[in-house]
Coordinates of C-alpha atoms in Angstrom, one line a residue:
M1 CA -60.1 52.3 -44.5
E2 CA -59.5 52.4 -40.7
S3 CA -56.6 50.0 -41.1
E4 CA -55.0 52.6 -43.4
T5 CA -55.5 55.5 -41.1
Q6 CA -54.6 54.1 -37.8
P7 CA -50.9 53.4 -38.5
M8 CA -50.3 57.0 -39.6
G9 CA -52.2 58.4 -36.5
R10 CA -49.9 56.2 -34.3
R11 CA -46.9 57.6 -36.0
V12 CA -48.1 61.1 -35.3
A13 CA -48.6 60.3 -31.7
Y14 CA -45.2 58.6 -31.5
W15 CA -43.4 61.6 -32.9
R16 CA -45.4 64.0 -30.8
H17 CA -44.4 62.2 -27.6
R18 CA -40.8 61.9 -28.8
R19 CA -40.7 65.7 -29.2
G20 CA -42.1 66.3 -25.7
M21 CA -45.3 67.9 -27.0
S22 CA -48.7 67.7 -25.5
Q23 CA -51.7 67.4 -27.8
Q24 CA -52.6 71.0 -27.1
V25 CA -49.1 72.4 -27.8
F26 CA -48.9 70.3 -31.0
A27 CA -52.3 71.4 -32.0
D28 CA -51.3 75.1 -31.6
Q29 CA -48.3 74.6 -33.7
I30 CA -50.2 73.4 -36.7
G31 CA -53.2 75.6 -36.2
K32 CA -55.7 72.8 -35.3
S33 CA -57.8 72.0 -32.3
K34 CA -56.8 69.5 -29.6
S35 CA -59.8 67.4 -30.5
W36 CA -58.6 67.2 -34.2
V37 CA -55.3 66.0 -33.1
D38 CA -56.8 63.4 -30.8
K39 CA -59.0 62.0 -33.6
I40 CA -56.1 61.8 -35.9
E41 CA -54.0 59.9 -33.4
R42 CA -56.8 57.4 -32.6
G43 CA -57.5 56.9 -36.2
V44 CA -61.0 58.3 -36.1
R45 CA -60.2 61.0 -38.7
R46 CA -58.4 60.5 -41.9
L47 CA -55.2 62.3 -42.7
D48 CA -55.0 62.2 -46.4
K49 CA -54.1 65.7 -47.6
Y50 CA -50.4 65.8 -48.5
S51 CA -50.2 69.6 -47.6
V52 CA -51.4 68.7 -44.1
I53 CA -49.0 65.8 -43.7
T54 CA -46.1 68.0 -44.7
E55 CA -47.2 70.6 -42.2
I56 CA -47.3 68.0 -39.5
A57 CA -44.0 66.6 -40.4
E58 CA -42.4 70.1 -40.4
A59 CA -43.8 70.7 -36.9
L60 CA -42.4 67.3 -35.7
S61 CA -39.0 68.0 -37.4
I62 CA -39.2 64.9 -39.6
D63 CA -39.9 64.2 -43.2
A64 CA -43.3 63.3 -44.5
G65 CA -42.1 59.8 -45.5
Q66 CA -41.8 59.0 -41.9
L67 CA -45.5 59.7 -41.4
L68 CA -46.5 57.9 -44.6
G69 CA -44.7 54.8 -43.5
R70 CA -44.1 53.7 -47.0
E71 CA -42.9 55.1 -50.3
P72 CA -45.7 56.5 -52.6
K73 CA -46.6 55.2 -56.0
R74 CA -44.1 55.9 -58.7
R75 CA -45.0 58.8 -61.0
P76 CA -45.4 57.7 -64.5
G77 CA -43.4 59.0 -67.3
L78 CA -40.2 60.0 -65.5
G79 CA -37.5 60.3 -68.1
G80 CA -35.1 57.3 -68.0
C81 CA -37.0 55.4 -65.5
L82 CA -39.2 52.2 -65.8
D83 CA -42.8 52.6 -66.8
Q84 CA -45.6 50.3 -65.7
V85 CA -45.2 48.1 -68.6
E86 CA -41.7 47.2 -67.7
V87 CA -42.6 46.7 -64.1
E88 CA -45.3 44.3 -65.3
S89 CA -42.8 42.5 -67.4
I90 CA -40.7 41.8 -64.2
R91 CA -43.8 40.7 -62.4
Q92 CA -44.6 38.2 -65.2
S93 CA -41.1 36.9 -65.1
L94 CA -41.4 36.3 -61.3
E95 CA -44.6 34.5 -61.7
R96 CA -43.2 32.1 -64.4
Y97 CA -42.0 28.7 -63.4
E98 CA -39.6 27.6 -66.1
R99 CA -38.2 24.8 -63.8
L100 CA -41.6 23.1 -64.3
G101 CA -41.3 23.4 -68.0
R102 CA -41.9 19.7 -68.7
F103 CA -45.2 19.9 -67.0
L104 CA -46.4 23.0 -68.9
E105 CA -47.6 23.4 -72.4
A106 CA -45.3 26.2 -73.4
A107 CA -42.5 25.5 -75.8
P108 CA -39.2 24.4 -74.2
I109 CA -36.6 27.0 -73.8
E110 CA -33.0 26.5 -74.8
P111 CA -30.8 26.7 -71.7
T112 CA -28.1 29.4 -71.7
P113 CA -24.6 28.2 -70.8
I114 CA -23.8 29.0 -67.1
P115 CA -20.5 30.9 -68.0
D116 CA -22.6 33.1 -70.2
L117 CA -25.2 33.6 -67.4
R118 CA -22.5 34.4 -64.9
G119 CA -21.2 37.2 -67.2
S120 CA -24.8 38.6 -67.5
V121 CA -25.3 38.6 -63.7
N122 CA -22.0 40.3 -63.2
Y123 CA -23.0 43.0 -65.7
A124 CA -26.4 43.5 -63.8
W125 CA -24.5 43.9 -60.5
L126 CA -22.2 46.4 -62.2
A127 CA -25.1 48.4 -63.6
F128 CA -26.8 48.3 -60.2
E129 CA -23.8 49.7 -58.4
K130 CA -23.7 52.6 -60.8
G131 CA -27.4 53.3 -60.2
H132 CA -28.4 52.4 -63.7
Y133 CA -31.8 50.9 -62.6
P134 CA -33.6 51.0 -66.0
V135 CA -30.6 49.1 -67.5
V136 CA -30.7 46.6 -64.5
A137 CA -34.4 46.1 -64.8
R138 CA -34.3 45.3 -68.6
S139 CA -31.5 42.8 -67.9
L140 CA -33.6 41.2 -65.1
I141 CA -36.5 40.4 -67.5
Q142 CA -34.2 38.0 -69.5
L143 CA -32.3 36.7 -66.5
L144 CA -35.4 35.8 -64.6
R145 CA -36.3 33.7 -67.7
D146 CA -33.0 32.1 -68.3
T147 CA -31.6 31.2 -64.7
P148 CA -34.5 28.8 -63.7
V149 CA -34.0 26.9 -67.0
A150 CA -30.3 26.7 -66.5
E151 CA -30.8 25.1 -63.0
E152 CA -33.1 22.5 -64.5
N153 CA -30.9 21.8 -67.5
P154 CA -27.3 23.1 -66.6
V155 CA -24.8 23.5 -69.5
G156 CA -21.2 24.2 -68.6
G157 CA -21.8 24.0 -64.9
T158 CA -23.9 22.4 -62.2
S159 CA -27.5 23.0 -61.0
A160 CA -25.9 24.4 -57.8
D161 CA -24.0 26.9 -59.9
A162 CA -27.2 28.0 -61.6
A163 CA -29.0 28.2 -58.3
E164 CA -26.2 30.6 -57.0
L165 CA -26.6 32.7 -60.0
M166 CA -30.4 32.7 -59.6
T167 CA -30.3 33.9 -56.0
Q168 CA -28.2 36.8 -57.1
V169 CA -30.7 37.7 -59.8
Y170 CA -33.6 37.6 -57.4
Q171 CA -31.6 39.7 -54.9
I172 CA -31.0 42.4 -57.5
A173 CA -34.5 42.2 -58.6
S174 CA -35.7 42.6 -55.0
T175 CA -33.5 45.6 -54.3
V176 CA -34.5 47.5 -57.5
L177 CA -38.2 46.8 -57.0
R178 CA -38.0 48.0 -53.4
K179 CA -36.3 51.3 -54.5
L180 CA -39.1 51.8 -57.1
G181 CA -41.8 51.4 -54.5
E182 CA -42.9 48.0 -55.4
A183 CA -42.7 46.4 -51.9
Q184 CA -44.9 43.3 -52.5
L185 CA -42.9 42.3 -55.6
A186 CA -39.6 43.0 -53.7
W187 CA -40.7 40.5 -51.1
L188 CA -41.6 37.9 -53.6
A189 CA -38.2 38.2 -55.3
A190 CA -36.4 38.1 -52.0
D191 CA -38.3 35.0 -50.9
R192 CA -37.3 33.4 -54.1
A193 CA -33.7 34.5 -53.5
I194 CA -33.7 32.6 -50.2
S195 CA -35.0 29.4 -51.8
A196 CA -32.5 29.5 -54.6
A197 CA -29.6 30.1 -52.2
Q198 CA -30.5 27.1 -50.2
R199 CA -30.1 24.9 -53.4
G200 CA -26.6 26.2 -53.9
N201 CA -23.4 25.4 -52.0
D202 CA -22.5 28.8 -50.7
P203 CA -24.0 29.7 -47.3
L204 CA -23.0 33.3 -47.6
L205 CA -25.4 33.7 -50.5
A206 CA -28.2 32.7 -48.2
G207 CA -26.9 35.2 -45.6
I208 CA -27.0 38.2 -47.9
A209 CA -30.3 37.1 -49.5
T210 CA -31.7 37.4 -45.8
T211 CA -30.9 41.2 -46.0
R212 CA -33.2 41.5 -49.1
V213 CA -36.1 39.7 -47.3
A214 CA -35.7 41.8 -44.3
N215 CA -35.6 45.1 -46.4
A216 CA -38.7 44.1 -48.2
L217 CA -40.3 43.5 -44.9
R218 CA -39.2 47.0 -43.8
A219 CA -40.8 48.4 -46.9
L220 CA -44.0 46.7 -46.0
G221 CA -43.8 48.3 -42.5
R222 CA -42.9 45.0 -40.7
Y223 CA -40.0 46.5 -38.8
Q224 CA -39.8 44.1 -35.9
A225 CA -40.0 41.1 -38.2
A226 CA -37.1 42.6 -40.3
L227 CA -35.0 43.3 -37.1
D228 CA -35.5 39.7 -35.8
L229 CA -34.7 38.0 -39.1
N230 CA -31.4 40.0 -39.7
V231 CA -30.1 39.5 -36.2
Q232 CA -30.9 35.7 -35.9
V233 CA -29.3 35.0 -39.3
A234 CA -26.2 37.2 -38.5
H235 CA -25.5 35.3 -35.2
G236 CA -26.1 32.0 -36.8
L237 CA -23.9 32.8 -39.8
I238 CA -21.0 34.0 -37.8
S239 CA -21.0 31.0 -35.5
E240 CA -21.0 28.6 -38.4
T241 CA -18.2 30.4 -40.2
G242 CA -15.7 30.7 -37.3
G243 CA -16.6 33.8 -35.3
E244 CA -13.8 36.4 -35.2
E245 CA -11.7 34.0 -37.1
A246 CA -14.0 34.0 -40.1
G247 CA -12.7 35.1 -43.4
P248 CA -13.3 38.7 -44.9
A249 CA -16.3 37.6 -47.0
A250 CA -18.2 36.1 -44.0
I251 CA -17.4 39.1 -41.9
S252 CA -18.8 41.3 -44.6
V253 CA -22.1 39.5 -44.9
Y254 CA -22.3 39.3 -41.1
G255 CA -21.8 43.1 -40.9
A256 CA -24.3 43.8 -43.6
L257 CA -26.9 41.8 -41.7
L258 CA -26.1 43.8 -38.5
L259 CA -26.5 47.1 -40.4
Q260 CA -29.8 46.2 -41.9
G261 CA -31.0 45.1 -38.5
A262 CA -30.0 48.4 -37.1
M263 CA -32.1 50.2 -39.8
A264 CA -35.1 48.0 -39.0
A265 CA -34.6 48.8 -35.2
A266 CA -34.5 52.5 -36.0
L267 CA -37.7 52.4 -37.9
A268 CA -39.3 50.3 -35.1
G269 CA -38.4 53.2 -32.7
E270 CA -35.7 51.3 -30.8
P271 CA -32.7 53.5 -30.7
A272 CA -30.6 51.6 -28.2
T273 CA -31.0 48.4 -30.2
S274 CA -30.0 50.3 -33.3
A275 CA -27.0 51.8 -31.8
D276 CA -25.8 48.4 -30.4
L277 CA -26.1 46.7 -33.7
I278 CA -24.1 49.4 -35.5
D279 CA -21.5 49.2 -32.8
S280 CA -21.3 45.5 -33.5
A281 CA -21.0 46.1 -37.2
E282 CA -18.2 48.6 -36.4
R283 CA -16.3 46.0 -34.6
A284 CA -16.7 43.6 -37.5
A285 CA -15.5 46.4 -39.9
N286 CA -12.5 47.0 -37.8
I287 CA -11.6 43.3 -37.9
L288 CA -12.0 43.5 -41.7
G289 CA -9.7 46.5 -41.6
R290 CA -10.8 48.3 -44.8
D291 CA -13.8 49.2 -47.0
A292 CA -14.5 46.2 -49.2
N293 CA -17.3 44.9 -51.5
Y294 CA -17.5 41.2 -50.8
Y295 CA -20.9 39.8 -52.1
Y296 CA -21.7 43.4 -53.2
T297 CA -22.2 44.5 -49.6
S298 CA -19.9 47.6 -49.7
F299 CA -19.2 46.6 -46.1
G300 CA -16.4 48.4 -44.2
P301 CA -15.7 51.2 -41.7
T302 CA -17.1 53.9 -44.1
N303 CA -20.3 52.1 -44.8
V304 CA -20.8 51.7 -41.1
K305 CA -20.7 55.4 -40.7
L306 CA -23.1 55.9 -43.4
H307 CA -25.6 53.6 -41.8
R308 CA -25.1 55.2 -38.4
A309 CA -26.1 58.5 -40.0
A310 CA -29.0 56.8 -41.8
A311 CA -30.4 55.3 -38.6
L312 CA -30.3 58.6 -36.9
V313 CA -32.4 60.1 -39.8
E314 CA -35.0 57.4 -39.3
L315 CA -35.1 58.2 -35.6
G316 CA -35.5 61.9 -36.5
E317 CA -32.2 63.0 -35.2
G318 CA -31.1 64.8 -38.4
G319 CA -28.6 67.1 -36.5
D320 CA -26.7 64.2 -35.2
A321 CA -26.7 62.5 -38.6
L322 CA -25.3 65.6 -40.2
T323 CA -22.5 65.6 -37.6
I324 CA -21.4 62.1 -38.5
H325 CA -21.7 63.0 -42.2
D326 CA -19.3 65.9 -41.7
R327 CA -16.7 63.6 -40.1
I328 CA -16.7 61.0 -42.8
D329 CA -13.4 60.7 -44.7
R330 CA -14.2 62.2 -48.2
R331 CA -11.7 60.0 -50.0
A332 CA -12.9 56.8 -48.5
F333 CA -16.5 57.9 -49.3
G334 CA -15.6 58.7 -52.9
E335 CA -14.4 55.1 -53.4
L336 CA -17.7 53.6 -52.5
V337 CA -19.9 52.5 -55.4
A338 CA -22.2 55.2 -56.8
E339 CA -25.4 53.7 -55.7
R340 CA -24.3 53.8 -52.1
R341 CA -23.0 57.3 -52.3
A342 CA -26.2 58.6 -53.9
H343 CA -28.3 56.8 -51.3
H344 CA -26.3 58.5 -48.5
W345 CA -26.8 61.9 -50.0
L346 CA -30.6 61.2 -50.2
D347 CA -30.4 60.4 -46.5
M348 CA -28.6 63.6 -45.7
A349 CA -31.3 65.6 -47.7
R350 CA -33.8 64.2 -45.3
A351 CA -31.6 65.1 -42.3
C352 CA -31.2 68.6 -43.6
I353 CA -35.0 68.8 -43.8
Q354 CA -35.4 67.6 -40.2
V355 CA -33.1 70.4 -39.0
G356 CA -34.8 73.0 -41.3
D357 CA -31.8 73.7 -43.5
I358 CA -33.8 73.5 -46.8
E359 CA -31.1 75.0 -48.9
R360 CA -28.6 72.4 -47.9
A361 CA -31.2 69.7 -48.5
G362 CA -31.6 70.9 -52.0
R363 CA -27.8 70.8 -52.5
A364 CA -27.7 67.2 -51.1
L365 CA -30.3 66.1 -53.7
A366 CA -28.5 67.7 -56.5
T367 CA -25.2 65.9 -55.5
A368 CA -27.1 62.6 -55.3
D369 CA -28.5 63.3 -58.8
Q370 CA -24.9 64.0 -60.1
T371 CA -23.6 60.8 -58.6
A372 CA -26.4 58.3 -59.7
P373 CA -29.4 60.1 -61.4
A374 CA -31.7 57.1 -61.2
E375 CA -31.4 57.0 -57.4
I376 CA -33.2 60.4 -57.4
R377 CA -35.3 60.4 -60.6
C378 CA -36.6 56.9 -60.3
R379 CA -37.4 56.5 -56.5
P380 CA -40.7 57.8 -55.1
V381 CA -39.0 58.8 -51.8
A382 CA -36.7 61.1 -53.7
V383 CA -39.4 62.7 -55.7
E384 CA -41.3 63.3 -52.5
L385 CA -38.3 65.0 -50.9
I386 CA -38.0 67.3 -54.0
D387 CA -41.7 68.2 -53.3
Q388 CA -41.0 69.0 -49.7
I389 CA -38.0 71.1 -50.5
L390 CA -39.9 73.2 -53.0
H391 CA -42.9 73.7 -50.6
R392 CA -40.6 74.8 -47.8
A393 CA -38.1 76.8 -49.8
K394 CA -38.0 80.5 -49.1
G395 CA -37.8 82.3 -52.3
E396 CA -36.7 80.8 -55.6
P397 CA -35.0 77.4 -55.3
A398 CA -31.5 76.9 -56.7
P399 CA -31.4 76.5 -60.5
E400 CA -30.1 72.8 -60.3
L401 CA -33.0 71.9 -58.0
R402 CA -35.5 73.7 -60.2
R403 CA -34.1 71.8 -63.2
L404 CA -34.3 68.5 -61.5
A405 CA -37.8 69.1 -60.1
D406 CA -38.8 69.9 -63.8
E407 CA -37.2 66.8 -65.1
V408 CA -38.9 64.5 -62.6
G409 CA -42.3 66.2 -62.7
A410 CA -42.3 67.3 -59.0
L411 CA -45.0 69.6 -57.8
N412 CA -44.1 73.4 -57.6

């Protein structure tokens, strides 16, 4: 149990120091004794009441998720979201090894032609970018079964073609699982994505697969490992593909690696490193010259701004994040895929909570829900934010937020 309490205590101490508060001043703000605060920060005392965690987060001007250090378990029964049976089906798909079929006693599986698989993978990406996670997940169950078989027995293509499709399937799976709070499964899928990418002929697929591994590591709280992995692969990739003379696809993957490294640095409490990586990504975006979506990265000048704001949120600087948000070109923002836009609105809801603008936080979540409902209704972090807004709201919350809270089963 101590291993569970110590990280949260260290996070409390980190943010207290960052806000320039002594233990006594902090204790006075939350109505506790200095001794109580000291025991929490040293991991001697458990911090397991959500109401207390929320109160501490408010005093530190951060959101509760930053103290928890991970997304809570998904709430069962949310309308339009995956249930545990579907998640278990994905787990079982990840645990199967169809490529070893000739050594197993199971009946052989008829291979799907690679052109058909490519169409199915493209459909899964399209559904993901629209934020239709339940649709994506149900597609994944079949694709996780079919792509390994196609690599072992390719029809209408090569084994390398099938491996390149397989890494994309694993990447989609990893990202959706992470959003649903299944960090361990997300890491497994991302690790499989790396292996599959190495069996293909496209080095950029291995590069973008790295971001999935690093994001899964972030979800597991391994921020420094995620930072190192993103940066090392980014530098190696751009060196191999021609530096500033690289093509737009390589620049996009390189930039995506830098942005994910910046997010890991922010979570690790390294603001200077985070800012440096975002500056480097901005230079790459300027070379690209426009917002693009090579390898489903959504990389470009606008997405760089979104990540700069998101990194500030992770650093607890909600006011600065909102300043950046207010300066983003609305037309360019509106042209990004729905998933990316909804994710940004979720980040801005967190920023609003950090600055105490609870009404604006509610509007941001409502906008995210209108943009890509599953990004809010299916993600534990979003449901947690709804809880926080309802607890902190003065008076009756806005009708759209109350309706959203009722639909996702948030506490009130």
